[in-house]
Tab-separated table of C-alpha atoms in Angstrom:
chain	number	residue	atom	x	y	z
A	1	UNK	CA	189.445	93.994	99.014
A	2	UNK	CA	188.391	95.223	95.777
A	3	UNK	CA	184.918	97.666	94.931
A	4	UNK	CA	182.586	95.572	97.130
A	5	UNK	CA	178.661	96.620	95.567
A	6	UNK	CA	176.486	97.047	98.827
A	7	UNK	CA	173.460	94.714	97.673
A	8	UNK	CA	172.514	92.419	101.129
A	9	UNK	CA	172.998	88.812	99.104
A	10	UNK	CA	173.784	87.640	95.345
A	11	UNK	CA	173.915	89.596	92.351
A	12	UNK	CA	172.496	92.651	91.056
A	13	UNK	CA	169.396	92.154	89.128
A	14	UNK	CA	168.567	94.415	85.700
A	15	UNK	CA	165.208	96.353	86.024
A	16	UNK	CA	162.553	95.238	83.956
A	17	UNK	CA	161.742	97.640	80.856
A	18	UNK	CA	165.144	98.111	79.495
A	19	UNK	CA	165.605	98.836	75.858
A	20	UNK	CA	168.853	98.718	74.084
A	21	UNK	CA	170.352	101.114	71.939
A	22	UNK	CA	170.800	100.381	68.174
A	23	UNK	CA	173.412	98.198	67.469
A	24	UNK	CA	174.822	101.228	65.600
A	25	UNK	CA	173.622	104.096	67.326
A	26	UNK	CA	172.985	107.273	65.742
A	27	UNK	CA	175.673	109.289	67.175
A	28	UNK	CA	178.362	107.210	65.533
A	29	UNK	CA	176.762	106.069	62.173
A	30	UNK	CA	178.861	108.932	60.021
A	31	UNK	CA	182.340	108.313	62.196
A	32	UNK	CA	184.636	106.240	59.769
A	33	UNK	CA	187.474	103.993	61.117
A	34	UNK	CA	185.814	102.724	64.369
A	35	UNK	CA	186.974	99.336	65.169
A	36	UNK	CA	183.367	97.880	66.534
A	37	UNK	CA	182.444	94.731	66.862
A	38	UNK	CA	179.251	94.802	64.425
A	39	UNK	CA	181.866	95.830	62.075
A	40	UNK	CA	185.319	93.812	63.333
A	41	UNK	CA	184.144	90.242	63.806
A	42	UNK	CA	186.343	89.039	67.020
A	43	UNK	CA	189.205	87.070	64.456
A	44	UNK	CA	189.620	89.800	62.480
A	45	UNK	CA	190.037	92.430	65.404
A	46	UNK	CA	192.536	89.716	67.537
A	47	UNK	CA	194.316	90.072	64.561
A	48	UNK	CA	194.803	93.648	64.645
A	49	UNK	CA	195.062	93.066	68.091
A	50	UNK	CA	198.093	91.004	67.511
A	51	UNK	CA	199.151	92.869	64.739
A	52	UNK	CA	199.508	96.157	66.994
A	53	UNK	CA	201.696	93.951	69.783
A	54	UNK	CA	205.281	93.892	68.845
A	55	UNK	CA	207.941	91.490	70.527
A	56	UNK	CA	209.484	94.720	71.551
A	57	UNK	CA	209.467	98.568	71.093
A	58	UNK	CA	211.549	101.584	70.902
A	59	UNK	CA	212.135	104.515	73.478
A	60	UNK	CA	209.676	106.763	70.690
A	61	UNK	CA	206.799	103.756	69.961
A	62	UNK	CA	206.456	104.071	74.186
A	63	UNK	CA	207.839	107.394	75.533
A	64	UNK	CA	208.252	109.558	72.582
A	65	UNK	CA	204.593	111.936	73.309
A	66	UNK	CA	203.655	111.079	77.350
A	67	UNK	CA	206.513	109.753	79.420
A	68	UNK	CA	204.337	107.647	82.538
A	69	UNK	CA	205.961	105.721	84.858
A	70	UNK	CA	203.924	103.981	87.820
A	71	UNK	CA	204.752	102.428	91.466
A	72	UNK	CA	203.454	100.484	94.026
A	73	UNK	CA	204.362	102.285	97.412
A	74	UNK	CA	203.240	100.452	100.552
A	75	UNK	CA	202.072	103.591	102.278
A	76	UNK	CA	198.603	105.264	102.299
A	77	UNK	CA	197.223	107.096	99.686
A	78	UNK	CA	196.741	109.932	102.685
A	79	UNK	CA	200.219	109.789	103.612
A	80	UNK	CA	201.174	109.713	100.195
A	81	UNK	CA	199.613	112.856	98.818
A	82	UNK	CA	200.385	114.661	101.983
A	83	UNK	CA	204.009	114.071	101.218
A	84	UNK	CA	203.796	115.132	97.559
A	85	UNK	CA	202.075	118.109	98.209
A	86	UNK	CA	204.692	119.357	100.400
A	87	UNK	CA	206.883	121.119	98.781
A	88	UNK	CA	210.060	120.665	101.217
A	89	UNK	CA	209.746	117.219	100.251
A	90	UNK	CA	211.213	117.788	96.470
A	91	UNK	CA	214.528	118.210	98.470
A	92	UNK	CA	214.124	114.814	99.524
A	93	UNK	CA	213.021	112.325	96.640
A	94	UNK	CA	213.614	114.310	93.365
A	95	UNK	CA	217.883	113.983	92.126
A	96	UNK	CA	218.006	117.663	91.574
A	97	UNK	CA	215.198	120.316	92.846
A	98	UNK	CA	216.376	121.784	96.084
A	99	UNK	CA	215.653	124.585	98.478
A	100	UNK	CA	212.432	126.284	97.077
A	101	UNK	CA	211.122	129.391	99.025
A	102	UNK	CA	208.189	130.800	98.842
A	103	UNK	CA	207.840	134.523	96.664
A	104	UNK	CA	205.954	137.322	96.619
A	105	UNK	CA	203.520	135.305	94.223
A	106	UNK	CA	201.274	132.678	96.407
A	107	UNK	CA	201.943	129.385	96.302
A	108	UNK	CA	204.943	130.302	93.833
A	109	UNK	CA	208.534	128.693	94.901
A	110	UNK	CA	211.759	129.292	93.919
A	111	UNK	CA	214.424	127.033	93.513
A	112	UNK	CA	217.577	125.567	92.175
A	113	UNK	CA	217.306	122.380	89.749
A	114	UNK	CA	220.784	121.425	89.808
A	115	UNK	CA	220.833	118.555	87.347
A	116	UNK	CA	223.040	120.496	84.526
A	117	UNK	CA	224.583	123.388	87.150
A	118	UNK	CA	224.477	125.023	90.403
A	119	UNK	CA	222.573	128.084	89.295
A	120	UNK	CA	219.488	126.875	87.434
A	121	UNK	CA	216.341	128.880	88.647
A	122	UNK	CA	212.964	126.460	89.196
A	123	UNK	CA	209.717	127.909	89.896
A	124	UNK	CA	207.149	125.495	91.125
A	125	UNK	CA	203.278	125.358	92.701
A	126	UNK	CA	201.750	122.077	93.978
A	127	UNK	CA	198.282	121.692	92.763
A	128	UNK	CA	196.601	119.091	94.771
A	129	UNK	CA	193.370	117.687	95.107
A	130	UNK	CA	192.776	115.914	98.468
A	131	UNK	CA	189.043	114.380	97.349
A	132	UNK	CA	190.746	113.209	93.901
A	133	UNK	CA	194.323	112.487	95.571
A	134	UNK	CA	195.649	114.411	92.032
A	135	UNK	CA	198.873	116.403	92.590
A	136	UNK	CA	200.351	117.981	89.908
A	137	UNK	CA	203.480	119.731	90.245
A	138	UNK	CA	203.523	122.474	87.743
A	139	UNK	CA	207.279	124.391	87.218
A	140	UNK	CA	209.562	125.401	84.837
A	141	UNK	CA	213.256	126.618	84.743
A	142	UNK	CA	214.374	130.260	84.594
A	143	UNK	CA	211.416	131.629	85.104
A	144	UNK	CA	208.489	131.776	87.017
A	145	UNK	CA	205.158	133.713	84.768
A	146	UNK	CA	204.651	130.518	82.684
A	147	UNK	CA	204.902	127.093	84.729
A	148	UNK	CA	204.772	124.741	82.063
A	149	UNK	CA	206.052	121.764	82.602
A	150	UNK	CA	203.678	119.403	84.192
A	151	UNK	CA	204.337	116.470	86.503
A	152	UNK	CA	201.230	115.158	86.735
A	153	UNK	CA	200.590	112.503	89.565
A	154	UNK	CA	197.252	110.838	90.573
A	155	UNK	CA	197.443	108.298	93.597
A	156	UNK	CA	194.979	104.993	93.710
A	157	UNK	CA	194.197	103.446	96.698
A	158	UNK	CA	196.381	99.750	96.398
A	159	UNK	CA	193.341	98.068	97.490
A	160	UNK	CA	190.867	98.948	94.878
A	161	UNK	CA	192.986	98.204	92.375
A	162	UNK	CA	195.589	95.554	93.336
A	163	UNK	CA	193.758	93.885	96.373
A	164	UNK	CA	196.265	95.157	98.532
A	165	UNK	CA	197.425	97.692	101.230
A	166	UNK	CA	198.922	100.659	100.134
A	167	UNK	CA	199.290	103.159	97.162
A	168	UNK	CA	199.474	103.069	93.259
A	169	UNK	CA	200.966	106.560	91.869
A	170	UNK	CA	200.704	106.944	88.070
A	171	UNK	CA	203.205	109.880	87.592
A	172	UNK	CA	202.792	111.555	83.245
A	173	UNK	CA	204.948	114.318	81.732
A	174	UNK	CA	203.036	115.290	78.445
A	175	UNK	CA	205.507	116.691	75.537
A	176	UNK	CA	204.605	120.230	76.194
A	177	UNK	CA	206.077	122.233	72.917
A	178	UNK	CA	208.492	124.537	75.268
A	179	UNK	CA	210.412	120.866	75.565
A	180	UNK	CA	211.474	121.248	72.488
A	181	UNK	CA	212.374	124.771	71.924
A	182	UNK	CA	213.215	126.921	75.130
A	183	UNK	CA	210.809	129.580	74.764
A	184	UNK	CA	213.149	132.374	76.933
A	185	UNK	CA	217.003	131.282	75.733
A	186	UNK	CA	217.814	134.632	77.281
A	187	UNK	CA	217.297	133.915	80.589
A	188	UNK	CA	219.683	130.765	80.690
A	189	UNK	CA	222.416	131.152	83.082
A	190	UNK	CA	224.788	130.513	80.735
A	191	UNK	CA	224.326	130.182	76.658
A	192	UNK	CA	225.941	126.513	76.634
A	193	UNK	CA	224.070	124.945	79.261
A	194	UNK	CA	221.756	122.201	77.713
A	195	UNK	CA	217.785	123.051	77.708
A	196	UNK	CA	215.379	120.761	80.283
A	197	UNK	CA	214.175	119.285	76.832
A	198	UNK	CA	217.474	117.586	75.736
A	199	UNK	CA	216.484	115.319	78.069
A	200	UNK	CA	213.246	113.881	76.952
A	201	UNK	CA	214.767	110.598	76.550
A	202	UNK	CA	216.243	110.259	80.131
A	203	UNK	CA	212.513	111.353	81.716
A	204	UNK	CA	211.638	107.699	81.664
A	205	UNK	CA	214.666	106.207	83.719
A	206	UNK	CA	214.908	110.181	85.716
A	207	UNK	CA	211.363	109.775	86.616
A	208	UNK	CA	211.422	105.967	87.367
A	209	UNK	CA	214.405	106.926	89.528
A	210	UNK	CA	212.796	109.085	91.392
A	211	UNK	CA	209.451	107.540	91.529
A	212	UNK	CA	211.696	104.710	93.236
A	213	UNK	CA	212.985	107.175	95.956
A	214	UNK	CA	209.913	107.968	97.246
A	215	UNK	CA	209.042	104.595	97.363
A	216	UNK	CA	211.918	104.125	99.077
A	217	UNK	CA	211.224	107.128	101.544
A	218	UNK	CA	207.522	106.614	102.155
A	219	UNK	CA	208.071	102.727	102.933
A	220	UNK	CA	210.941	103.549	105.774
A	221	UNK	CA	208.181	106.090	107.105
A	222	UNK	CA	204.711	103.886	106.454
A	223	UNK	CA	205.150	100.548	105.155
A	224	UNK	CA	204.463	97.903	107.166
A	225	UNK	CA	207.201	94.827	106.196
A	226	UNK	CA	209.769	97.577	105.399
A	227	UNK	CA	208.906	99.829	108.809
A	228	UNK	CA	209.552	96.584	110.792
B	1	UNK	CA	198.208	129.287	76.815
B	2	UNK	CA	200.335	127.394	79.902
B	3	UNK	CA	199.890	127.834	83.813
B	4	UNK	CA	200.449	131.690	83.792
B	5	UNK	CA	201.280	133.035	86.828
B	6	UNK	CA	199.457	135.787	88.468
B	7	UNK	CA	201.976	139.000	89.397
B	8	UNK	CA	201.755	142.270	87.223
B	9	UNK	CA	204.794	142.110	85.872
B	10	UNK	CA	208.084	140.554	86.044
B	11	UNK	CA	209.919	137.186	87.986
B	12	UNK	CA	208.266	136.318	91.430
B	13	UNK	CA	210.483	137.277	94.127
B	14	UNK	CA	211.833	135.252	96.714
B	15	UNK	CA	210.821	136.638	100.164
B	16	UNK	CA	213.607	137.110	102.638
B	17	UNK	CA	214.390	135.093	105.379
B	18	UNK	CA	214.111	131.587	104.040
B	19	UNK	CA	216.587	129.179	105.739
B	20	UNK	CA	217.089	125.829	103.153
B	21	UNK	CA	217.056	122.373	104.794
B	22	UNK	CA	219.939	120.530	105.733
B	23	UNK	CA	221.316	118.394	101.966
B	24	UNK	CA	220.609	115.375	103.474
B	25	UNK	CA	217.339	115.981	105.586
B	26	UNK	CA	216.967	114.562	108.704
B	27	UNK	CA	214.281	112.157	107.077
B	28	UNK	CA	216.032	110.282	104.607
B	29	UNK	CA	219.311	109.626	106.785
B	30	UNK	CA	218.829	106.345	107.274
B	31	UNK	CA	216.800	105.237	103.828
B	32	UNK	CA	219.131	103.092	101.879
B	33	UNK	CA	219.412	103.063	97.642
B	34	UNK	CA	218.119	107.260	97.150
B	35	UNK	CA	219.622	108.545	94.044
B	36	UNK	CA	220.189	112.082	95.351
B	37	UNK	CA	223.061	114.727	93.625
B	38	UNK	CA	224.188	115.082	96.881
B	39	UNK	CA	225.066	111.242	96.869
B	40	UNK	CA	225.641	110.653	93.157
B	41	UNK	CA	227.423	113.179	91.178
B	42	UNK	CA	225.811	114.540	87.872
B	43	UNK	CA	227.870	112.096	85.727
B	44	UNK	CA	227.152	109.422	87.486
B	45	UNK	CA	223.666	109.852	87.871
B	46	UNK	CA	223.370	110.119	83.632
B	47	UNK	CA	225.317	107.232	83.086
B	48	UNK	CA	222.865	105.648	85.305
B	49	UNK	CA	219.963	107.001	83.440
B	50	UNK	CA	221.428	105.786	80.079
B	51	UNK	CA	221.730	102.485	81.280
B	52	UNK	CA	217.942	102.171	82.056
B	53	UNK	CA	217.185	104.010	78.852
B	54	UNK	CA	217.232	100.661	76.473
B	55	UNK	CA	217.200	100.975	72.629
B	56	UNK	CA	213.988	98.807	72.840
B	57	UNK	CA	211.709	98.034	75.492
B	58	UNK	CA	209.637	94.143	75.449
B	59	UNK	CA	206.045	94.007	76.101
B	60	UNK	CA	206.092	92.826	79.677
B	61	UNK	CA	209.169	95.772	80.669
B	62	UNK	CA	206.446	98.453	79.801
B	63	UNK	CA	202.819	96.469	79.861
B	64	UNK	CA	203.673	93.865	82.657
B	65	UNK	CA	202.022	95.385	85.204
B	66	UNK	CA	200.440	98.437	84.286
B	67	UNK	CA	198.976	99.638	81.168
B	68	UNK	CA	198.609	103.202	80.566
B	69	UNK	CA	197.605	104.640	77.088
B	70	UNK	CA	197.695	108.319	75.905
B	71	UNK	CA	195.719	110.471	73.668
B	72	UNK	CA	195.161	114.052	72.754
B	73	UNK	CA	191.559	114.492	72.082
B	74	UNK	CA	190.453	117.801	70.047
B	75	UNK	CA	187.286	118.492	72.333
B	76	UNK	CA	186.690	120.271	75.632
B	77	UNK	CA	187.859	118.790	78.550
B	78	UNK	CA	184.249	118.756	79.901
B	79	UNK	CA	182.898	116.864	76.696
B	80	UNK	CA	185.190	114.536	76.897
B	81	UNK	CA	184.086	114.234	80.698
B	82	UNK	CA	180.461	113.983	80.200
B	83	UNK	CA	180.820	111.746	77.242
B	84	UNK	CA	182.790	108.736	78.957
B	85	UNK	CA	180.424	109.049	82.031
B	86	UNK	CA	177.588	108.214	80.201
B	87	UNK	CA	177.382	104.088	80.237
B	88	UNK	CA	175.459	104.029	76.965
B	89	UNK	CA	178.855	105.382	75.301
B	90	UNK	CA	180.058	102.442	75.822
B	91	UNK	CA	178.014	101.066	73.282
B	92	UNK	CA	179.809	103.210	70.988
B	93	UNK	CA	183.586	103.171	71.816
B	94	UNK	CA	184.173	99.749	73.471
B	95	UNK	CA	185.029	97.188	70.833
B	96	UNK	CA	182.777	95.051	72.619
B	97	UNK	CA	180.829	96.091	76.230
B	98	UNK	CA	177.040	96.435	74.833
B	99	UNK	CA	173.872	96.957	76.049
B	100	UNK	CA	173.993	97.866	79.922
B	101	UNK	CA	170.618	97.968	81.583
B	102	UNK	CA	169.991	99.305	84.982
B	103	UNK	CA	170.373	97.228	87.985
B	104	UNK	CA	168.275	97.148	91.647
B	105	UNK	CA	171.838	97.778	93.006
B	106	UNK	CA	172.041	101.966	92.280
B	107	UNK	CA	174.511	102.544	89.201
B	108	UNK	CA	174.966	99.116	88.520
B	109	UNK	CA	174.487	98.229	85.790
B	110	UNK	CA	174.298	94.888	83.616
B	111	UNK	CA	175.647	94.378	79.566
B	112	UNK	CA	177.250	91.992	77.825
B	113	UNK	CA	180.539	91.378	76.960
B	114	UNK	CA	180.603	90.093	73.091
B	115	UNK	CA	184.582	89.686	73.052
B	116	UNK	CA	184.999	85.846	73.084
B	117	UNK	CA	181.059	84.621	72.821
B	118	UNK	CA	177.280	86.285	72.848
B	119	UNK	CA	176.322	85.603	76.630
B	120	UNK	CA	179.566	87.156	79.265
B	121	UNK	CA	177.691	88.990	81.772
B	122	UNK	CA	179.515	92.629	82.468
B	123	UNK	CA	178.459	93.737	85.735
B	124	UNK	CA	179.809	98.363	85.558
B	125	UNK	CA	179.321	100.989	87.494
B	126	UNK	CA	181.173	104.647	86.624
B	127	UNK	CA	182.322	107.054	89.309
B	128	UNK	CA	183.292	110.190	87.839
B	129	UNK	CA	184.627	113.329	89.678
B	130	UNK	CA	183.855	116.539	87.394
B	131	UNK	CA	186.138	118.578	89.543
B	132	UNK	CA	189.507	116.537	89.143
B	133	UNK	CA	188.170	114.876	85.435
B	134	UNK	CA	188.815	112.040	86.495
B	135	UNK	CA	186.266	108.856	85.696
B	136	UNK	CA	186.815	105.412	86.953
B	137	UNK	CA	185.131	102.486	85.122
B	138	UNK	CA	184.837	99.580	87.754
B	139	UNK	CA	183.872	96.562	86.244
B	140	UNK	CA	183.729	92.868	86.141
B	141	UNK	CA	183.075	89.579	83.987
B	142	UNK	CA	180.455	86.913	85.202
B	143	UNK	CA	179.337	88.686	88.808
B	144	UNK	CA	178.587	92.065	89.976
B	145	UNK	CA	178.975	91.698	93.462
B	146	UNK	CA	183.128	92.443	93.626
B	147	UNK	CA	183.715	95.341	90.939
B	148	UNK	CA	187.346	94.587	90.658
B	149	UNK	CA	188.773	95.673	87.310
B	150	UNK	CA	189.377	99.219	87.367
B	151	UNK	CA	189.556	101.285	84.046
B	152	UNK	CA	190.908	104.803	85.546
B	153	UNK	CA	190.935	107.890	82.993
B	154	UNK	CA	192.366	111.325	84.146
B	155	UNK	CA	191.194	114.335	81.496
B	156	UNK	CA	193.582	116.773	81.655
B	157	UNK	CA	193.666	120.508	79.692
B	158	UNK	CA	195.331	120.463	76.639
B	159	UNK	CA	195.941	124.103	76.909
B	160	UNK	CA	198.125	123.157	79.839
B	161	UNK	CA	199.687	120.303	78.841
B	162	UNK	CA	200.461	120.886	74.881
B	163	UNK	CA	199.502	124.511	74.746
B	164	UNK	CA	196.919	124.039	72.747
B	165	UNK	CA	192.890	123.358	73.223
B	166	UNK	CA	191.032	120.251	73.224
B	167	UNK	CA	191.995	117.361	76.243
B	168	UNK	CA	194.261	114.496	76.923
B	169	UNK	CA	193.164	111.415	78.228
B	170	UNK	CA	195.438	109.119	80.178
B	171	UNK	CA	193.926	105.615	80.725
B	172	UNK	CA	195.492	102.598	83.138
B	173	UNK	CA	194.865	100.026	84.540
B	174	UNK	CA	196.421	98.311	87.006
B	175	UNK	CA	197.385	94.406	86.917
B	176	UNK	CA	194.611	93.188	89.903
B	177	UNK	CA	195.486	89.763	90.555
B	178	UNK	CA	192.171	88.194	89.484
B	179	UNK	CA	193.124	88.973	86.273
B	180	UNK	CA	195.729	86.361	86.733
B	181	UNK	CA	193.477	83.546	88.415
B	182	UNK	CA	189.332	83.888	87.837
B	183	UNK	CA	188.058	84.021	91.492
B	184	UNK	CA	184.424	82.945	90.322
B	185	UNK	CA	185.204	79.851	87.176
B	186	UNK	CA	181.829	78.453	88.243
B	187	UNK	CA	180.140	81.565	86.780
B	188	UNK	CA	181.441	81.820	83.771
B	189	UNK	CA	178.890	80.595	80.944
B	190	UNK	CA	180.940	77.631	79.654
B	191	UNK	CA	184.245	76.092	81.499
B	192	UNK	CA	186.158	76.515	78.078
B	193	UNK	CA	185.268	80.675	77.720
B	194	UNK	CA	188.830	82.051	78.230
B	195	UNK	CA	189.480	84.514	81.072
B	196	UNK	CA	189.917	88.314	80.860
B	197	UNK	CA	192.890	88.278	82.159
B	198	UNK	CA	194.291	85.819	79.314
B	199	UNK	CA	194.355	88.836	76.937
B	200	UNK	CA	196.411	91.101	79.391
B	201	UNK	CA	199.298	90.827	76.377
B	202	UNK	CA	196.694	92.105	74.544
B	203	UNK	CA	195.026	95.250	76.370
B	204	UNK	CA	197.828	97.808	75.110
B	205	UNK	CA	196.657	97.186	71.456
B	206	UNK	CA	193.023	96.667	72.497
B	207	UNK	CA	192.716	99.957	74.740
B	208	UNK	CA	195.099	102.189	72.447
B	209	UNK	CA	192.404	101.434	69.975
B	210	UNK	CA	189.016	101.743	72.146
B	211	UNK	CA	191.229	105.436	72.939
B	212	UNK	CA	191.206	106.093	68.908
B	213	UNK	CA	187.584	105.015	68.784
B	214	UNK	CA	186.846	107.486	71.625
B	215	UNK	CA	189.220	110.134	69.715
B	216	UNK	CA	187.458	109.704	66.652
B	217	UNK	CA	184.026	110.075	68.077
B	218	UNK	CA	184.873	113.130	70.239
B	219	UNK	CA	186.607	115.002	67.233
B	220	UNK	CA	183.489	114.069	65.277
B	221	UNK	CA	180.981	115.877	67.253
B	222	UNK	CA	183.380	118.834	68.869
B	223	UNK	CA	186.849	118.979	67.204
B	224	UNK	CA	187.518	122.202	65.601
B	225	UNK	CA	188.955	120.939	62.168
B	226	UNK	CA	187.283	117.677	62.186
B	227	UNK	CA	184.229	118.682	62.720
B	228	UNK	CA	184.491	121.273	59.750
């Protein structure tokens, strides 16, 4: 299955009266640098093109600025938002973010990430959006009045985009500044333990890694060939 | 400005009472392969990560199957919104998608697509979701009857993200396997017109720069020092 257009037999057909815009319109004629074809004859931009597609590239060229990772989970996109969203499921699929309990702040956990030590306070609320299947899991260690870090996760139905049963979750951390200086050193458990932001290049293998345990989970729960 | 928290002053407070779940849940018991700190010691588990982090990364290990650009944007979130769910826009940032005129099916719509020759039929429609900011451009080559390749955006906060205004745009798409094998050859306008999905090695370099094209436009009309 893929977007099916509800039209009873053969293609859509253009109204009559159309007129199209100017071939550069208006609104862009001061903009300099755009790459547009009326500009970029098609050689010239595959060239670019080409130009802009190395053999290979390093951790930075990729995952340097927004660290996204992305999986194919053989589960619905119901099922799979309903699982994110809960969060006694963190204990579950994440390596280290374990017993949250709710505060005195709605919607406001508390945990323990215990990736560096046992005593490492995370604060977390699940922001979801049922109608949008977004869920973004906003936290941050130490304390809980600024939840900056964002793990942002939007869930596709398999079917629209991959002509398949099942889910597609696109998962983005964004290189928030507080990554790269802890904003509240104080409140460290200890002075020596490492900062959340030392570890900007592991979030792409960490993330991957879990991204692959809820696959894992969600597939012994929903899928169909792995349920069987 | 991040997520701030809503309490007058000071941490939120775990309420009493809370009873943790078991370290190894009842759930995941019997799912093989999770990467869990109860399983995998701390050491272990980084070693891991490091061995998945690679000094370099080839074009099919991050582009193979999905292809996700970033970009911060300095203009509203909702600008940003409104601006890609207007089809004539595309006029302006696509390299190449011209010219859509209305179709009898409602929000179809018909252009062209002037990347390899003057005649491709694009069949679009655009299904935007002001709440979640999300806007997915469903389109396809030759016919408009099966809307298959999906261009998803998410428009997310700056403030929240980076701590600072303006958006971020996260684009993918999502490796639908018609983009491997044409479904409809018999429409295209000449047998020897390559395929879409031929420049798949390309659409990192060719969407990173429609994304700069949109950046520069945006910043143009609403970005605080670029506008001034």
């Amino acid at each position: 299955m893929t977007t099916s257009v509800d039209r009873p037999s053969g293609q859509p057909t253009p109204l009559p009266g159309y007129v199209p815009p100017a071939p550069i319109p208006d609104g862009i004629k001061d903009v300099p640098g755009l790459l547009r074809w009326e500009t970029t004859p098609r050689e010239e931009a595959m060239a670019l093109a080409a130009e802009l597609t190395k053999e290979s590239f390093t951790y930075d060229e990729v995952y340097g600025r927004f660290v996204t990772v992305h999986q194919y989970i053989d589960a619905p996109p119901r099922a799979v938002y309903e699982y994110l969203t809960d969060i006694r499921h963190l204990n579950e699929f994440t390596y280290s973010t374990r017993d949250f309990a709710p505060t005195d702040v709605p919607d406001v956990y508390q945990g323990r990430d215990v990736l560096l030590d046992d005593v490492t306070k995370i604060f977390m609320r699940i922001d979801g959006d049922p109608d949008a299947l977004t869920v973004d899991i906003r936290c941050a260690w130490d304390q809980g009045e600024e939840l900056w870090m964002n793990y942002l996760h939007r869930i596709v139905p398999a079917e629209t985009v991959l002509n398949k049963p099942g889910s597609v979750v696109i998962w983005t951390n964004c290189r928030h500044p507080y990554y790269d200086k802890n904003p509240y050193p104080e409140l460290a458990p200890s002075p020596e333990r490492p900062w959340v932001g030392d570890m900007w290049p592991l979030f792409y293998a960490g993330h991957q890694v879990e991204m692959d345990n809820l696959k894992k989970i969600l597939e012994h729960r929903f899928g169909g060939d792995a349920a069987s």
